[in-house]
Coordinates of C-alpha atoms in Angstrom, one line a residue:
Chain A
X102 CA -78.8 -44.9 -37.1
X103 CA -75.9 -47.2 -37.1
X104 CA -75.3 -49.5 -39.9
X105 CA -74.0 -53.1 -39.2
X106 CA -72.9 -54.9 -42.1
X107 CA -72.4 -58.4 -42.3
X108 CA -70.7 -60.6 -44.3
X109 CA -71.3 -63.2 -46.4
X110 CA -75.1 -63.3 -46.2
X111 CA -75.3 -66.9 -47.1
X112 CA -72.6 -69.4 -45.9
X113 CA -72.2 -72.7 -46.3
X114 CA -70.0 -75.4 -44.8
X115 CA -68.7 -78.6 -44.4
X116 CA -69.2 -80.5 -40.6
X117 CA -66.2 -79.7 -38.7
X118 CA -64.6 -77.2 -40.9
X119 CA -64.7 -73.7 -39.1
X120 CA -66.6 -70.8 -40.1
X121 CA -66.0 -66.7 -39.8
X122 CA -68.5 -64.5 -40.3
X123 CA -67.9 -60.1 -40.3
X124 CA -69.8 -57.7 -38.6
X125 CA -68.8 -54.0 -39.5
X126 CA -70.4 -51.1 -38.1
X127 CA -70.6 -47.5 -39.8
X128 CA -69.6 -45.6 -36.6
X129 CA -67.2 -46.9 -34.0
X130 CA -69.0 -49.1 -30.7
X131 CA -67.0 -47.7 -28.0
X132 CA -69.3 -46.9 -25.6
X133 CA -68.5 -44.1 -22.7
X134 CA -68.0 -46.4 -20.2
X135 CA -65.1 -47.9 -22.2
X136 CA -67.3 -51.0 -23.5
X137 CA -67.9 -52.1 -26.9
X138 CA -71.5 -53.4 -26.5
X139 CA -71.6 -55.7 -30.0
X140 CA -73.4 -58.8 -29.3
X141 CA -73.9 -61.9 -31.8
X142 CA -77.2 -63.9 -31.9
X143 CA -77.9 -67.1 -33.4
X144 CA -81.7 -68.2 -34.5
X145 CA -82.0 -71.7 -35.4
X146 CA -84.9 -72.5 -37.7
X147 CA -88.5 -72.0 -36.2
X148 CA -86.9 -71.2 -33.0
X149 CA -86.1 -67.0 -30.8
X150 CA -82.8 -65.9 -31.3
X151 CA -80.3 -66.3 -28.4
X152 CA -77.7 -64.4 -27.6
X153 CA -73.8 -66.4 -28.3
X154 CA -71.4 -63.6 -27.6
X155 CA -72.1 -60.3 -25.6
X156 CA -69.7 -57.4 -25.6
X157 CA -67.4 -58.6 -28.5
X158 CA -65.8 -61.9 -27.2
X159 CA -68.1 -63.0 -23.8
X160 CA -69.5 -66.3 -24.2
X161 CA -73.2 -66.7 -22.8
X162 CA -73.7 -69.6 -20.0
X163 CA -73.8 -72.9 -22.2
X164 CA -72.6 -71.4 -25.6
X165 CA -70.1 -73.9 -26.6
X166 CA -66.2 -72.9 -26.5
X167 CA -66.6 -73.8 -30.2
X168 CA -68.1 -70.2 -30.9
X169 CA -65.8 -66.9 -30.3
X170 CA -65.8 -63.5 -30.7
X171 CA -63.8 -60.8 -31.7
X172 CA -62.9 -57.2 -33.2
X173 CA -62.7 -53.8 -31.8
X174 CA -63.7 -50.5 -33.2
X175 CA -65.8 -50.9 -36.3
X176 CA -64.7 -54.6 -37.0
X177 CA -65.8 -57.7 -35.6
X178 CA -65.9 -61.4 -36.5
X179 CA -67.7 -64.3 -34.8
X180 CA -65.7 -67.6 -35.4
X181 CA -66.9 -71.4 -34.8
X182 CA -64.0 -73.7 -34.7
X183 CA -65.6 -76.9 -36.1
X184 CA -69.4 -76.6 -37.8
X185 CA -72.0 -78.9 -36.3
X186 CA -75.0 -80.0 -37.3
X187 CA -77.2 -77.9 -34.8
X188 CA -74.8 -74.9 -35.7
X189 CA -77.2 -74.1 -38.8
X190 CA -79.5 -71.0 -38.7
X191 CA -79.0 -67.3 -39.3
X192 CA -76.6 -65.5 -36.8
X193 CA -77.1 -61.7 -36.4
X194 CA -74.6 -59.4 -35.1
X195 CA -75.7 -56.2 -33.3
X196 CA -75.0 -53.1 -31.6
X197 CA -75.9 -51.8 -28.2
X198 CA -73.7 -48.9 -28.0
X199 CA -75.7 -46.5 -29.6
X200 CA -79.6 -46.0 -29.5
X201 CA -81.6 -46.8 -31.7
X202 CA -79.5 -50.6 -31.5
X203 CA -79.7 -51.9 -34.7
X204 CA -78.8 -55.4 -36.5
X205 CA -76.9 -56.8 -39.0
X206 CA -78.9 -58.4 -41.8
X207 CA -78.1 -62.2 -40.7
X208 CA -76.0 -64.6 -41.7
X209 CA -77.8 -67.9 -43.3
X210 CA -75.4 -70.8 -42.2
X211 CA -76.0 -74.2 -44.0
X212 CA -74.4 -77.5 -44.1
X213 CA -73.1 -78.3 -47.8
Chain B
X176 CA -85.3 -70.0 -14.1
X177 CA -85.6 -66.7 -16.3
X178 CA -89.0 -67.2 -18.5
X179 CA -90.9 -65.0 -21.0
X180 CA -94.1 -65.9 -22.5
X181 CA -96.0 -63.4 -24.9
X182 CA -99.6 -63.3 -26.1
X183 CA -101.9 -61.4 -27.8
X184 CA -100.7 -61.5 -31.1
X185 CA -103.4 -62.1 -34.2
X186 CA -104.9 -60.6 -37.5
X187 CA -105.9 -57.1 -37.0
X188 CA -107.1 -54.4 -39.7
X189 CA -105.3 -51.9 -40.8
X190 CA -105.8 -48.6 -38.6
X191 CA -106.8 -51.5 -35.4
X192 CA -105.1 -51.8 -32.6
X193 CA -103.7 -54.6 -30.3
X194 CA -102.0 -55.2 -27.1
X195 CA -99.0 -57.7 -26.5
X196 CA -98.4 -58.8 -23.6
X197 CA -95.0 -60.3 -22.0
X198 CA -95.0 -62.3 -18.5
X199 CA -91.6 -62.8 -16.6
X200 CA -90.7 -64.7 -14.1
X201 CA -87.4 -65.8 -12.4
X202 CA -86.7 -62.3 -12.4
X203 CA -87.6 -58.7 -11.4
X204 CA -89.4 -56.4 -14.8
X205 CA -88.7 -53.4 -13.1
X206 CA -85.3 -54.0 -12.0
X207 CA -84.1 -54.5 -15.6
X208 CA -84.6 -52.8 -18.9
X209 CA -87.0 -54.2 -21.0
X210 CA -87.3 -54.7 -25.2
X211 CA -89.8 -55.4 -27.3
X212 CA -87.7 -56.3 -30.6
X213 CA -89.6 -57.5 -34.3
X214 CA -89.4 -60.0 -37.0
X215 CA -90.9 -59.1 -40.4
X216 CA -91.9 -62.5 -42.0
X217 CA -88.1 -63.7 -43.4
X218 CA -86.8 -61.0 -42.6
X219 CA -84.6 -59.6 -39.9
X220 CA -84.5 -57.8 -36.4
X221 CA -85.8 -54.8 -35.6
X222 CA -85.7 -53.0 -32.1
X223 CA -89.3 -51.2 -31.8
X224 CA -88.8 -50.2 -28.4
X225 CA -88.0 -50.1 -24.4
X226 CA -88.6 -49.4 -20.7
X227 CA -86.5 -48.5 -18.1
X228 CA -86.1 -46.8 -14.5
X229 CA -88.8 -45.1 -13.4
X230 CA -90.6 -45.9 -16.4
X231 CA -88.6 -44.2 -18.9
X232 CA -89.0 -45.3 -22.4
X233 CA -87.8 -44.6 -26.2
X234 CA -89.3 -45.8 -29.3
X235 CA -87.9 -46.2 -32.8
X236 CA -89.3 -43.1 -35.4
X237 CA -91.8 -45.8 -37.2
X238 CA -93.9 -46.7 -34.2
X239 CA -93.4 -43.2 -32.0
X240 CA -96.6 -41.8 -31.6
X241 CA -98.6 -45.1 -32.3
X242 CA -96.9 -47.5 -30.0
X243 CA -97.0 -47.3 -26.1
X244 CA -94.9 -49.4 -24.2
X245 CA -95.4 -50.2 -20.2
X246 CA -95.1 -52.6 -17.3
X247 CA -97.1 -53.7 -14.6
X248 CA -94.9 -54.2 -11.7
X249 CA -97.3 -56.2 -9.5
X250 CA -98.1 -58.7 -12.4
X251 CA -94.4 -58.8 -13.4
X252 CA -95.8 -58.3 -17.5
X253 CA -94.5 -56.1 -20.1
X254 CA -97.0 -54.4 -22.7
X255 CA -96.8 -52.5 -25.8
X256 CA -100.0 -51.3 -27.0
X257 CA -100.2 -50.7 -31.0
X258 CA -102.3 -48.5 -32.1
X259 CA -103.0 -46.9 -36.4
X260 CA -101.3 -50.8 -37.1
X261 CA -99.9 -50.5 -41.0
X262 CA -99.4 -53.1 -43.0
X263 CA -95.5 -52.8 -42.2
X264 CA -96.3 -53.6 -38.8
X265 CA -96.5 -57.8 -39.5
X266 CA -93.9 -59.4 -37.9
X267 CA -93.3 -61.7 -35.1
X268 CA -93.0 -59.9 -32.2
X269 CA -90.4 -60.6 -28.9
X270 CA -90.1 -59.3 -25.7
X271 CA -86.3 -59.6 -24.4
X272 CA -84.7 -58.7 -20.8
X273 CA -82.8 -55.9 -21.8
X274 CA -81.8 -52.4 -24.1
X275 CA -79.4 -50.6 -21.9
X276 CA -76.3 -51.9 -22.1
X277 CA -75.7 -54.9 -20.1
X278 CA -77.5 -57.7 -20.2
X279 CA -78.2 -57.2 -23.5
X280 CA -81.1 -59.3 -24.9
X281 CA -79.7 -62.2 -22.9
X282 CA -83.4 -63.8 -22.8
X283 CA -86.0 -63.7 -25.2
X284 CA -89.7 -64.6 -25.1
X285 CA -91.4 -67.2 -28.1
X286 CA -92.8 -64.2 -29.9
X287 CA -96.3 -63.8 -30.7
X288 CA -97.4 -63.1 -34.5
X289 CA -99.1 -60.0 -35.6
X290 CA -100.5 -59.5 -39.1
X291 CA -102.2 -56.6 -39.9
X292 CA -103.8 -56.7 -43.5
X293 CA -107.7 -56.4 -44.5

Protein backbone atom coordinates (compact mmCIF):
# COMPACT_ATOMS: atom_id res chain seq x y z
CA UNK A 1 0.00 0.00 0.00
CA UNK A 2 1.04 3.53 -0.37
CA UNK A 3 2.32 5.46 2.43
CA UNK A 4 1.39 9.25 2.76
CA UNK A 5 3.33 11.09 5.24
CA UNK A 6 2.43 14.17 6.59
CA UNK A 7 3.97 16.78 8.31
CA UNK A 8 3.92 18.37 11.29
CA UNK A 9 1.19 16.35 12.97
CA UNK A 10 0.30 19.03 15.31
CA UNK A 11 0.36 22.82 14.13
CA UNK A 12 -0.35 25.70 15.63
CA UNK A 13 -0.87 29.24 14.59
CA UNK A 14 -1.50 32.67 15.01
CA UNK A 15 -4.90 34.31 13.19
CA UNK A 16 -3.86 35.55 9.89
CA UNK A 17 -0.40 34.17 9.75
CA UNK A 18 -0.24 31.43 6.97
CA UNK A 19 0.19 27.82 7.43
CA UNK A 20 1.99 24.89 5.16
CA UNK A 21 1.39 21.64 5.78
CA UNK A 22 3.56 18.32 3.65
CA UNK A 23 2.14 15.43 2.24
CA UNK A 24 4.72 12.90 0.87
CA UNK A 25 3.84 9.72 -0.67
CA UNK A 26 6.17 6.52 -0.79
CA UNK A 27 5.60 5.80 -4.54
CA UNK A 28 4.98 8.54 -7.14
CA UNK A 29 0.86 9.65 -7.82
CA UNK A 30 1.07 9.84 -11.48
CA UNK A 31 -1.76 8.16 -12.54
CA UNK A 32 -1.97 6.62 -16.30
CA UNK A 33 -4.08 9.01 -17.57
CA UNK A 34 -1.42 11.68 -16.73
CA UNK A 35 -3.28 12.86 -13.41
CA UNK A 36 -1.95 13.11 -10.01
CA UNK A 37 -5.08 12.18 -8.01
CA UNK A 38 -3.81 13.65 -4.35
CA UNK A 39 -6.69 15.32 -2.70
CA UNK A 40 -6.55 17.31 0.80
CA UNK A 41 -9.57 17.06 3.32
CA UNK A 42 -10.26 19.19 6.16
CA UNK A 43 -12.46 17.82 9.33
CA UNK A 44 -13.49 20.46 11.59
CA UNK A 45 -14.30 19.17 15.10
CA UNK A 46 -17.43 16.97 15.50
CA UNK A 47 -18.08 17.48 11.98
CA UNK A 48 -17.39 14.73 8.07
CA UNK A 49 -14.40 15.58 6.45
CA UNK A 50 -14.80 17.64 3.19
CA UNK A 51 -12.82 17.65 0.48
CA UNK A 52 -10.47 21.37 0.01
CA UNK A 53 -8.31 20.51 -2.90
CA UNK A 54 -8.68 17.63 -5.48
CA UNK A 55 -6.02 16.59 -7.89
CA UNK A 56 -3.10 18.49 -6.28
CA UNK A 57 -4.10 22.28 -6.66
CA UNK A 58 -8.20 22.26 -7.69
CA UNK A 59 -10.18 24.12 -5.31
CA UNK A 60 -13.70 22.58 -4.42
CA UNK A 61 -16.91 24.84 -5.03
CA UNK A 62 -16.90 27.34 -1.92
CA UNK A 63 -13.28 26.41 -0.60
CA UNK A 64 -11.97 29.76 0.05
CA UNK A 65 -8.98 31.21 -2.33
CA UNK A 66 -7.22 31.30 1.08
CA UNK A 67 -6.44 27.39 0.87
CA UNK A 68 -4.03 26.09 -2.17
CA UNK A 69 -2.51 23.26 -3.25
CA UNK A 70 0.52 22.04 -4.60
CA UNK A 71 3.48 19.50 -5.41
CA UNK A 72 3.99 16.89 -8.02
CA UNK A 73 5.48 13.50 -7.93
CA UNK A 74 5.84 12.33 -4.35
CA UNK A 75 5.67 15.94 -2.77
CA UNK A 76 2.88 17.98 -2.03
CA UNK A 77 1.97 20.92 0.32
CA UNK A 78 -1.49 22.40 1.12
CA UNK A 79 -1.01 26.23 1.98
CA UNK A 80 -3.62 28.67 3.74
CA UNK A 81 -2.62 32.28 3.24
CA UNK A 82 -4.01 33.80 6.43
CA UNK A 83 -5.33 31.32 9.49
CA UNK A 84 -8.94 31.86 10.57
CA UNK A 85 -10.75 30.93 13.21
CA UNK A 86 -13.05 28.25 11.47
CA UNK A 87 -9.70 27.07 9.76
CA UNK A 88 -9.00 24.73 12.90
CA UNK A 89 -9.40 20.91 12.69
CA UNK A 90 -7.27 18.09 11.28
CA UNK A 91 -6.55 18.18 7.47
CA UNK A 92 -5.73 14.88 5.85
CA UNK A 93 -4.00 14.50 2.64
CA UNK A 94 -4.68 11.38 0.43
CA UNK A 95 -4.09 9.43 -2.61
CA UNK A 96 -6.33 8.23 -5.29
CA UNK A 97 -3.93 7.07 -7.73
CA UNK A 98 -3.28 3.84 -6.53
CA UNK A 99 -5.77 1.26 -4.94
CA UNK A 100 -6.07 0.58 -1.88
CA UNK A 101 -6.23 4.92 -1.55
CA UNK A 102 -4.79 5.55 1.60
CA UNK A 103 -4.48 8.73 4.03
CA UNK A 104 -2.02 10.70 5.61
CA UNK A 105 -2.29 10.56 9.38
CA UNK A 106 -3.88 14.27 9.73
CA UNK A 107 -2.69 17.32 10.51
CA UNK A 108 -4.16 18.86 14.01
CA UNK A 109 -4.36 22.73 13.30
CA UNK A 110 -4.94 25.01 16.36
CA UNK A 111 -5.09 28.58 17.11
CA UNK A 112 -2.08 29.60 19.60
CA UNK B 1 -28.59 19.35 -3.78
CA UNK B 2 -26.15 16.20 -3.38
CA UNK B 3 -27.22 14.50 0.17
CA UNK B 4 -26.04 11.38 2.04
CA UNK B 5 -27.54 10.13 5.16
CA UNK B 6 -26.38 6.78 6.85
CA UNK B 7 -28.03 4.59 9.48
CA UNK B 8 -27.78 1.56 11.07
CA UNK B 9 -24.84 1.99 13.05
CA UNK B 10 -25.00 0.62 17.02
CA UNK B 11 -23.26 -1.80 19.58
CA UNK B 12 -22.88 -5.13 18.24
CA UNK B 13 -20.97 -8.26 19.77
CA UNK B 14 -18.12 -9.43 18.69
CA UNK B 15 -18.58 -12.26 15.78
CA UNK B 16 -22.39 -10.13 15.10
CA UNK B 17 -23.19 -8.64 12.28
CA UNK B 18 -24.79 -5.33 10.96
CA UNK B 19 -25.86 -3.51 7.96
CA UNK B 20 -25.23 0.27 7.14
CA UNK B 21 -27.07 1.77 5.12
CA UNK B 22 -26.34 5.06 2.84
CA UNK B 23 -29.35 7.09 1.05
CA UNK B 24 -28.50 9.58 -1.89
CA UNK B 25 -30.20 11.87 -3.38
CA UNK B 26 -29.53 14.79 -5.88
CA UNK B 27 -27.66 12.33 -7.70
CA UNK B 28 -27.57 8.95 -9.56
CA UNK B 29 -25.76 5.72 -7.05
CA UNK B 30 -25.16 3.88 -9.91
CA UNK B 31 -23.85 6.33 -12.22
CA UNK B 32 -20.95 7.09 -9.79
CA UNK B 33 -18.46 5.07 -7.74
CA UNK B 34 -19.33 4.67 -4.34
CA UNK B 35 -17.02 4.50 -0.86
CA UNK B 36 -17.67 3.45 2.32
CA UNK B 37 -14.52 5.02 4.18
CA UNK B 38 -13.88 4.61 8.45
CA UNK B 39 -13.01 6.53 11.46
CA UNK B 40 -11.45 4.58 14.47
CA UNK B 41 -12.39 6.60 17.58
CA UNK B 42 -9.42 9.56 17.34
CA UNK B 43 -8.04 8.18 14.92
CA UNK B 44 -7.76 8.59 11.18
CA UNK B 45 -9.22 7.54 7.75
CA UNK B 46 -9.45 4.41 6.42
CA UNK B 47 -10.92 3.34 2.95
CA UNK B 48 -12.81 -0.17 3.72
CA UNK B 49 -14.28 -0.38 0.41
CA UNK B 50 -16.28 0.38 -3.01
CA UNK B 51 -18.75 -0.16 -5.86
CA UNK B 52 -18.61 0.54 -9.26
CA UNK B 53 -19.99 -0.25 -12.94
CA UNK B 54 -21.83 -3.05 -13.20
CA UNK B 55 -21.48 -3.72 -9.67
CA UNK B 56 -17.90 -4.20 -9.47
CA UNK B 57 -16.37 -3.91 -6.12
CA UNK B 58 -12.90 -4.18 -4.13
CA UNK B 59 -12.34 -4.29 -0.44
CA UNK B 60 -9.39 -3.56 1.66
CA UNK B 61 -7.46 -7.19 3.06
CA UNK B 62 -9.07 -6.57 6.74
CA UNK B 63 -12.65 -6.66 5.88
CA UNK B 64 -12.42 -9.05 2.49
CA UNK B 65 -14.31 -11.94 3.13
CA UNK B 66 -16.47 -10.49 5.99
CA UNK B 67 -17.69 -7.28 4.41
CA UNK B 68 -20.11 -7.12 1.41
CA UNK B 69 -20.74 -4.06 -0.11
CA UNK B 70 -23.96 -3.25 -2.63
CA UNK B 71 -26.53 -0.80 -3.98
CA UNK B 72 -29.97 -0.82 -4.61
CA UNK B 73 -30.56 1.22 -7.70
CA UNK B 74 -34.31 1.64 -7.36
CA UNK B 75 -33.94 2.98 -3.69
CA UNK B 76 -30.87 5.03 -4.65
CA UNK B 77 -29.06 3.46 -1.05
CA UNK B 78 -25.62 2.10 -0.67
CA UNK B 79 -25.02 -0.90 1.87
CA UNK B 80 -22.17 -2.72 3.28
CA UNK B 81 -23.07 -5.62 5.28
CA UNK B 82 -20.49 -6.62 8.13
CA UNK B 83 -20.40 -9.73 9.10
CA UNK B 84 -17.46 -11.91 12.09
CA UNK B 85 -17.40 -7.80 13.39
CA UNK B 86 -13.88 -7.61 15.59
CA UNK B 87 -13.23 -5.34 17.96
CA UNK B 88 -10.99 -3.37 15.38
CA UNK B 89 -13.95 -2.82 13.49
CA UNK B 90 -15.30 0.46 15.90
CA UNK B 91 -15.14 3.36 14.08
CA UNK B 92 -17.43 5.86 12.59
CA UNK B 93 -18.43 4.83 9.51
CA UNK B 94 -19.01 7.28 6.03
CA UNK B 95 -20.37 6.70 2.88
CA UNK B 96 -18.72 9.16 0.15
CA UNK B 97 -19.61 9.65 -3.78
CA UNK B 98 -16.60 8.38 -5.10
CA UNK B 99 -13.14 5.84 -5.29
CA UNK B 100 -12.30 5.85 -8.91
CA UNK B 101 -10.57 8.65 -9.73
CA UNK B 102 -12.56 11.66 -10.23
CA UNK B 103 -14.78 12.94 -8.10
CA UNK B 104 -13.00 11.85 -5.43
CA UNK B 105 -14.76 11.81 -2.08
CA UNK B 106 -16.28 15.15 -3.07
CA UNK B 107 -19.42 14.35 -0.66
CA UNK B 108 -19.56 12.65 2.39
CA UNK B 109 -22.44 11.27 4.45
CA UNK B 110 -22.70 12.14 8.72
CA UNK B 111 -21.36 8.70 9.52
CA UNK B 112 -23.08 6.40 11.63
CA UNK B 113 -21.11 4.81 14.71
CA UNK B 114 -20.37 1.17 15.14
CA UNK B 115 -18.86 -0.31 18.28
CA UNK B 116 -18.43 -3.79 18.47
CA UNK B 117 -17.27 -4.95 22.02
CA UNK B 118 -19.09 -7.54 24.57
Amino acid sequence: DVVMTQSPLSLPVTLGQPASISCRSSRGLVYSDGNTYLNWFQQRPGQSPRRLIYKVSNRDSGVPDRFSGSGSGTDFTLKISRVEAEDVGVYYCMQGTHWPKTFGQGTKVEIK
Amino acid sequence: EVQLVESGGGLIQPGGSLRLSCAASGFTVSSYYMSWIRQAPGKGLEWVSVIYGDAGTYYIDSVKGRFTISRDNSKNTLYLQMDSLRAEDTAVYYCARGGGGDPDFDYWGQGTLVSVSS
